[in-house]
PDB file of C-alpha atoms in Angstrom:
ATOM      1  CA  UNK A  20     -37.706   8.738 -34.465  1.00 43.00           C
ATOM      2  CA  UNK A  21     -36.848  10.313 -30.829  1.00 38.00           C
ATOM      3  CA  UNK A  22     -37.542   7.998 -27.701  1.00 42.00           C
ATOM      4  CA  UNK A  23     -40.221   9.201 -25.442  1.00 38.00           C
ATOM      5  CA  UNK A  24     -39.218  10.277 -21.865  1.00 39.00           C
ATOM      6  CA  UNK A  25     -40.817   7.394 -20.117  1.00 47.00           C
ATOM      7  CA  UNK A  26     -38.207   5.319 -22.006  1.00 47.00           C
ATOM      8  CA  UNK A  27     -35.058   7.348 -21.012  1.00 57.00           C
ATOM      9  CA  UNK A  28     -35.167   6.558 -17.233  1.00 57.00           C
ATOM     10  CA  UNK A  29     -35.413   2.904 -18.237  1.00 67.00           C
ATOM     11  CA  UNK A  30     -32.654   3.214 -20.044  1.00 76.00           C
ATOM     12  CA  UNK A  31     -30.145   5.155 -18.030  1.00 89.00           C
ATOM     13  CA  UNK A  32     -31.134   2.814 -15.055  1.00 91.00           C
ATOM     14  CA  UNK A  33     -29.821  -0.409 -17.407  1.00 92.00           C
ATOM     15  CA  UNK A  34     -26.958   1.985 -18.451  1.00 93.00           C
ATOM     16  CA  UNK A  35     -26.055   2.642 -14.874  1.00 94.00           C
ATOM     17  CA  UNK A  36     -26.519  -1.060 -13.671  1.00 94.00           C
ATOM     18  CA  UNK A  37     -23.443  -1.930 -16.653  1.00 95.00           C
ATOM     19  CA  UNK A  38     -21.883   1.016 -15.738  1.00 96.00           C
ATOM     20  CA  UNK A  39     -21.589  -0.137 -11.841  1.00 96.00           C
ATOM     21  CA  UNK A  40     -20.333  -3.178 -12.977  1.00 97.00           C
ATOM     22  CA  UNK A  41     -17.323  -2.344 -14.653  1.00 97.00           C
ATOM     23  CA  UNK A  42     -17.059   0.075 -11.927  1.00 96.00           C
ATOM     24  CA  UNK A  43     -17.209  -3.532  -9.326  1.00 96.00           C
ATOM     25  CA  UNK A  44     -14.686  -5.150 -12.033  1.00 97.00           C
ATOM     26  CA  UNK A  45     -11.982  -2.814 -12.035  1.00 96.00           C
ATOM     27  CA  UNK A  46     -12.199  -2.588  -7.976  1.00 94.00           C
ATOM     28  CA  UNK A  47     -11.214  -6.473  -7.822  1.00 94.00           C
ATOM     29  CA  UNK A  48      -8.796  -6.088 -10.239  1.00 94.00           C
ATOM     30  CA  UNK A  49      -6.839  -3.413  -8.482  1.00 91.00           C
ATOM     31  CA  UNK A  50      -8.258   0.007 -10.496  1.00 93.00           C
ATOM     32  CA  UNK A  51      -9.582   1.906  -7.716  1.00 91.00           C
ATOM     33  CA  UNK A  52      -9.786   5.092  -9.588  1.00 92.00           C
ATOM     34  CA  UNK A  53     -10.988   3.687 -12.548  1.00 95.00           C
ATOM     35  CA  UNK A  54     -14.084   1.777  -9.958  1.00 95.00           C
ATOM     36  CA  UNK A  55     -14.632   5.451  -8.510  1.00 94.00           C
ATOM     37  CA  UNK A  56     -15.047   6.966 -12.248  1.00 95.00           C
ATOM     38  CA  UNK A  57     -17.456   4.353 -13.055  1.00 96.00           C
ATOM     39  CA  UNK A  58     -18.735   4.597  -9.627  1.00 95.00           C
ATOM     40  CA  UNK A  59     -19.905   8.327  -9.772  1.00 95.00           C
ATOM     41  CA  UNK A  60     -20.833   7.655 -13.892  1.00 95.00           C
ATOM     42  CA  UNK A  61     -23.349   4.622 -12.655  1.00 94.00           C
ATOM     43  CA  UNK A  62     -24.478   7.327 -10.070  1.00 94.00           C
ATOM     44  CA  UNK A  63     -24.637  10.169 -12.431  1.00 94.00           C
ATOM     45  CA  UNK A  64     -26.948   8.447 -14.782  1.00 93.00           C
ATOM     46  CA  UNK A  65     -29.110   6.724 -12.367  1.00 93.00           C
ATOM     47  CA  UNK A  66     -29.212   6.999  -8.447  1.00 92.00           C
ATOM     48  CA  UNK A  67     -29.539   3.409  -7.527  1.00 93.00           C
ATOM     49  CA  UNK A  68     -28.479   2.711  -4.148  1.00 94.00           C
ATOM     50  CA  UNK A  69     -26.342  -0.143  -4.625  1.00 96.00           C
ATOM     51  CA  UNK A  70     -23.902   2.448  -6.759  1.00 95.00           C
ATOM     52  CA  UNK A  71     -24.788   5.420  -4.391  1.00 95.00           C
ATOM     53  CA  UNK A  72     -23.312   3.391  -1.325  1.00 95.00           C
ATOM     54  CA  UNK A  73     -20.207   1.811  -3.345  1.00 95.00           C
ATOM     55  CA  UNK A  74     -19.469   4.988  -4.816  1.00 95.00           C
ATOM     56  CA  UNK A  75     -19.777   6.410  -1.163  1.00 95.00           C
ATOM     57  CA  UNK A  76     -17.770   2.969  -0.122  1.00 94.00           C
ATOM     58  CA  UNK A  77     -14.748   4.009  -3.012  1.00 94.00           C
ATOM     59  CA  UNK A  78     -14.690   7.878  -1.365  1.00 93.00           C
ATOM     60  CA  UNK A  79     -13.862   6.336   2.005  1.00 94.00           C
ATOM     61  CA  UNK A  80     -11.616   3.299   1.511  1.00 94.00           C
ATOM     62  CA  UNK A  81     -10.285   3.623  -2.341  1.00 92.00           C
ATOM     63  CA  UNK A  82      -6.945   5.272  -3.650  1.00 89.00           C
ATOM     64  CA  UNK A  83      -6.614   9.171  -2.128  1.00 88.00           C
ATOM     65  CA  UNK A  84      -9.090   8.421   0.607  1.00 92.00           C
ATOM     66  CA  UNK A  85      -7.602   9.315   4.199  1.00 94.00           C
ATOM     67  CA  UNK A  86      -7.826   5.427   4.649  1.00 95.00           C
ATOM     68  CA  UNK A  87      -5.670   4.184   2.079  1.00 95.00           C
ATOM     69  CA  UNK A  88      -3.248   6.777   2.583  1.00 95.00           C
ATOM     70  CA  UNK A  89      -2.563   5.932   6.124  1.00 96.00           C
ATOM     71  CA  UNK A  90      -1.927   2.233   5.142  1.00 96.00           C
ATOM     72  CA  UNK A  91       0.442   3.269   2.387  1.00 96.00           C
ATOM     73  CA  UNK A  92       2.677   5.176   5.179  1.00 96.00           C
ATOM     74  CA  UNK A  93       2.837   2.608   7.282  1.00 97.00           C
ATOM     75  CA  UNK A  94       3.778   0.046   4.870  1.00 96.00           C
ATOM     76  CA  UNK A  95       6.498   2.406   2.934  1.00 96.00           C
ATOM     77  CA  UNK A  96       7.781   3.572   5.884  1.00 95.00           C
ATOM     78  CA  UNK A  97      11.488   2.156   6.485  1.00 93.00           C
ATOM     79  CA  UNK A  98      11.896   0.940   9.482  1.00 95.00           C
ATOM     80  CA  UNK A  99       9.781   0.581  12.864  1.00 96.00           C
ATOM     81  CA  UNK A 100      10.287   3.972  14.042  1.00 96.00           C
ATOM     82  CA  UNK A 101       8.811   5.591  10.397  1.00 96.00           C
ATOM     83  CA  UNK A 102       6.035   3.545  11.519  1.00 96.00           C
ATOM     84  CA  UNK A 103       5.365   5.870  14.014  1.00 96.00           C
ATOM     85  CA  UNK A 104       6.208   8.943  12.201  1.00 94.00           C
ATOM     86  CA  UNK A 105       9.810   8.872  14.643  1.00 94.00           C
ATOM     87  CA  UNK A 106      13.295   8.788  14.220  1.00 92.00           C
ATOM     88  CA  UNK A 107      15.416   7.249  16.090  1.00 92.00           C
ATOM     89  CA  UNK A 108      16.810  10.122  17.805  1.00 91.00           C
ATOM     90  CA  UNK A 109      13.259  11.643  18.684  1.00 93.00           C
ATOM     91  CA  UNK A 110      11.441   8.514  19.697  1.00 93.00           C
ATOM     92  CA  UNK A 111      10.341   8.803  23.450  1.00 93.00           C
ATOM     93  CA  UNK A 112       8.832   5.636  24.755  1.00 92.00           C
ATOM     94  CA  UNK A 113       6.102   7.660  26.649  1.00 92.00           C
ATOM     95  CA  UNK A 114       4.799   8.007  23.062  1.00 93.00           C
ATOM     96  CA  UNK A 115       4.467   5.192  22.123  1.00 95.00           C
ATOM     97  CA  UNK A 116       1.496   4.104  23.858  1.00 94.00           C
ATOM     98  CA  UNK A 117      -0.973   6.668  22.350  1.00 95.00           C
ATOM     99  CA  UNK A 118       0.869   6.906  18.793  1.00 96.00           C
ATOM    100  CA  UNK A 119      -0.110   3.115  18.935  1.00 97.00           C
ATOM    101  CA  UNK A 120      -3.715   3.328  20.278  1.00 96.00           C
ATOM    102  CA  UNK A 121      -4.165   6.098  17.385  1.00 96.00           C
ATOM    103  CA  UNK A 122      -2.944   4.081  14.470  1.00 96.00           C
ATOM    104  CA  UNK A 123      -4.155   0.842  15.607  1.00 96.00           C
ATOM    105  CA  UNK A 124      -7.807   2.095  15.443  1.00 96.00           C
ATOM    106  CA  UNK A 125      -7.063   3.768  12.568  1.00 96.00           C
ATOM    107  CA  UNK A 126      -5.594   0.308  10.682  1.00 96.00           C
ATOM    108  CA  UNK A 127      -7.711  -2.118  12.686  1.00 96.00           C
ATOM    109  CA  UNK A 128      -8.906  -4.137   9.487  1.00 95.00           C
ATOM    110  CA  UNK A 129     -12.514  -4.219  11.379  1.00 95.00           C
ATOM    111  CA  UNK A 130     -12.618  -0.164  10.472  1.00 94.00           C
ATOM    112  CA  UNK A 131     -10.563   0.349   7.588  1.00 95.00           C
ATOM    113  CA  UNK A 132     -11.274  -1.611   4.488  1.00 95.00           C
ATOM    114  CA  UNK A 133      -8.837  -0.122   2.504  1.00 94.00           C
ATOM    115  CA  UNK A 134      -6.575  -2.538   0.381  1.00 93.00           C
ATOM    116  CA  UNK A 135      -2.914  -3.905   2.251  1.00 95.00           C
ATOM    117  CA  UNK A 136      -4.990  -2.906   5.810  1.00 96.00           C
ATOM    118  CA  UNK A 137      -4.168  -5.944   7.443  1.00 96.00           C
ATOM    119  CA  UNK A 138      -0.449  -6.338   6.334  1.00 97.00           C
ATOM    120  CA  UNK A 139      -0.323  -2.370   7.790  1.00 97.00           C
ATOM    121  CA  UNK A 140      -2.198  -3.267  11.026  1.00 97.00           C
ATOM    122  CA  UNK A 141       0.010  -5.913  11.285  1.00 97.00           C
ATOM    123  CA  UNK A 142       3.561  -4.362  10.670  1.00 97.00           C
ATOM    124  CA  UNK A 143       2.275  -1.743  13.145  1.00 97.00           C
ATOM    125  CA  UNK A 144       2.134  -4.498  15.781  1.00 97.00           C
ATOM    126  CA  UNK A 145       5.422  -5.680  14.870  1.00 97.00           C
ATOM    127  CA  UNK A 146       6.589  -2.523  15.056  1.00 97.00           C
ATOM    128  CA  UNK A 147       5.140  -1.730  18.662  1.00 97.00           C
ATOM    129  CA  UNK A 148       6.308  -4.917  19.711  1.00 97.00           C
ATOM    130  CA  UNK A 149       9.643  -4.173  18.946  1.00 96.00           C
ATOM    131  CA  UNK A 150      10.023  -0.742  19.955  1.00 96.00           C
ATOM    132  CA  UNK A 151       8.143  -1.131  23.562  1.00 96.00           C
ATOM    133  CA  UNK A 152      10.635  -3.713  24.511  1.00 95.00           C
ATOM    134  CA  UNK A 153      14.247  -2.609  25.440  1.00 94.00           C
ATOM    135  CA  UNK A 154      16.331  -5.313  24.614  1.00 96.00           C
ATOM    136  CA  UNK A 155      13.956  -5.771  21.470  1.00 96.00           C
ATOM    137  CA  UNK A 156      14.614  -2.016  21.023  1.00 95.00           C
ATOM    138  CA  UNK A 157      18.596  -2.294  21.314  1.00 95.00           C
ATOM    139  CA  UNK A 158      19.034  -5.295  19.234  1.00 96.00           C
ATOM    140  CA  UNK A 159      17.050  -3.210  16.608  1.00 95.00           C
ATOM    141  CA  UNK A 160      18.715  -0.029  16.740  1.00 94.00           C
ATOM    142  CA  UNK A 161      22.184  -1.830  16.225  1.00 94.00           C
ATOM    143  CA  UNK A 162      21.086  -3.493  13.647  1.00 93.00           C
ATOM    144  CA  UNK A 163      19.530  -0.585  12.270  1.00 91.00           C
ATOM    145  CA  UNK A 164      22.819   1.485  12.247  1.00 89.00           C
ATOM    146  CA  UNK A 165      24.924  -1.268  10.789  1.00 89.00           C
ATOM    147  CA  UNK A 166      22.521  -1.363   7.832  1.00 87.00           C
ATOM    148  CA  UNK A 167      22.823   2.305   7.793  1.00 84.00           C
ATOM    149  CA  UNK A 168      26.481   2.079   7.671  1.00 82.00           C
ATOM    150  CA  UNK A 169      26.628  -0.917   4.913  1.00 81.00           C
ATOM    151  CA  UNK A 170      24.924   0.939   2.759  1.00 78.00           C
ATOM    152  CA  UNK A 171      26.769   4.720   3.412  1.00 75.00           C
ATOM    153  CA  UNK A 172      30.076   2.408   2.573  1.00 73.00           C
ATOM    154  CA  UNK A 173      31.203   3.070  -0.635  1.00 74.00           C
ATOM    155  CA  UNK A 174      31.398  -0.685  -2.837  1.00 67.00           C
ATOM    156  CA  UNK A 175      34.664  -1.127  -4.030  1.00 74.00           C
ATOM    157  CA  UNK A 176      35.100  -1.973  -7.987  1.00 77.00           C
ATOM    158  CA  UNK A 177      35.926  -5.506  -9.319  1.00 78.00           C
ATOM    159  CA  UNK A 178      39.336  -5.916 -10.051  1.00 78.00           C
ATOM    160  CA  UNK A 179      40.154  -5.738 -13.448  1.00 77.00           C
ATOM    161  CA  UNK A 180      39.502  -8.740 -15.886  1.00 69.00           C
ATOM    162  CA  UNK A 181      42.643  -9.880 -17.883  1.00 60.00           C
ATOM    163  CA  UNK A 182      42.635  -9.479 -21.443  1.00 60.00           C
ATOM    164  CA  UNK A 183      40.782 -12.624 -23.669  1.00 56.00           C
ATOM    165  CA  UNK A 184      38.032 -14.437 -22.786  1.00 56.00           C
ATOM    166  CA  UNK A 185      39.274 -15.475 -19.659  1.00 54.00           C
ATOM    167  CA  UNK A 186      42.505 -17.888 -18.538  1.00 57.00           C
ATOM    168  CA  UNK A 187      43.234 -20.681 -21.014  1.00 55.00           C
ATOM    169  CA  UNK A 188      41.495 -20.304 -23.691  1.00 55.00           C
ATOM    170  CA  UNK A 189      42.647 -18.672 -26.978  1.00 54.00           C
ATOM    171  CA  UNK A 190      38.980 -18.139 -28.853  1.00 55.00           C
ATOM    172  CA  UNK A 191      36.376 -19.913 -30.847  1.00 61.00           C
ATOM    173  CA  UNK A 192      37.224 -23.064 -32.877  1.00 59.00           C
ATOM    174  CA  UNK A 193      40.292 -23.440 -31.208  1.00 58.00           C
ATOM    175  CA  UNK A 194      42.275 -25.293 -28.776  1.00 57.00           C
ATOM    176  CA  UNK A 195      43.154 -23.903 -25.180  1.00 56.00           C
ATOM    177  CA  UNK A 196      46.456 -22.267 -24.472  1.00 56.00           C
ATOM    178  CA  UNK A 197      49.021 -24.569 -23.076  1.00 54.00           C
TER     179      UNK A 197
END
């Protein structure tokens, strides 16, 4: 026998309540996209407004929003002037000012709940602090191109091992060389 229609809204409102909390489960265990899928599923099969506003929530803050993407540059940028979106060569310290106004209100943990927004608010600080200092600067930039240079530096092979196992010894089950 077919269920009635009255019964059908019932249901799909206890099918979107389980839905929204898988979609709440796989947010705390790192699965953003899998939360938004279950998200806009919860949504799709009843409008309550506790999935309506954490599906809204996941759009904003979760993985592809504009959000999360500006945390992920700053903390896979790599060094302090990738912060920025800089190099070296075309950082101007008249910049620096606004680029870190702009990014600091876009990281500021107090408007961007994305995941990692603190550690990226706070590399951006370190970064800022770094760069809007001189001798901070300086010390930073040589270190910077001696890390550059290490790793441009070609690593020389080991030297070649001697035949054997090594000095002395003559194999398994048997006495050292003399």
């Amino acid at each position: 026998r077919l269920q009635t229609a009255p019964d059908i809204p019932g249901m799909n409102k206890e099918a979107a309540k389980d839905a929204l909390e898988v979609a709440r489960r796989k947010y705390e265990d790192g699965d953003d996209i899998g939360a938004a899928k279950f998200a806009e599923k919860s949504v799709r099969l009843f409008e309550l407004p506790e999935a309506v506003s954490f599906a809204a929530w996941l759009d904003k803050y979760g993985a592809g929003s504009e959000m999360a993407a500006a945390v992920s540059r700053v903390l896979e940028a790599t060094d302090h002037y990738a912060v920025f979106g800089v190099t070296p060569a075309t950082f101007e310290l008249s910049n620096l000012k606004s680029k870190y106004r702009q990014l600091s209100l876009t990281l500021h943990p107090d408007k961007n709940q994305a995941r990692c927004a603190a550690a990226a608010f706070q590399r951006l600080g370190e970064a800022h602090q770094v760069l809007s200092e001189a001798a901070k600067r300086d010390a930073y930039d040589s270190e910077l191109r001696m890390s550059r240079k290490r790793k441009a530096e070609p690593v020389p092979p080991p030297p070649p091992r001697a035949a054997g196992r090594g000095r002395g010894w003559s194999g398994p089950g048997r006495a050292p060389a003399a």
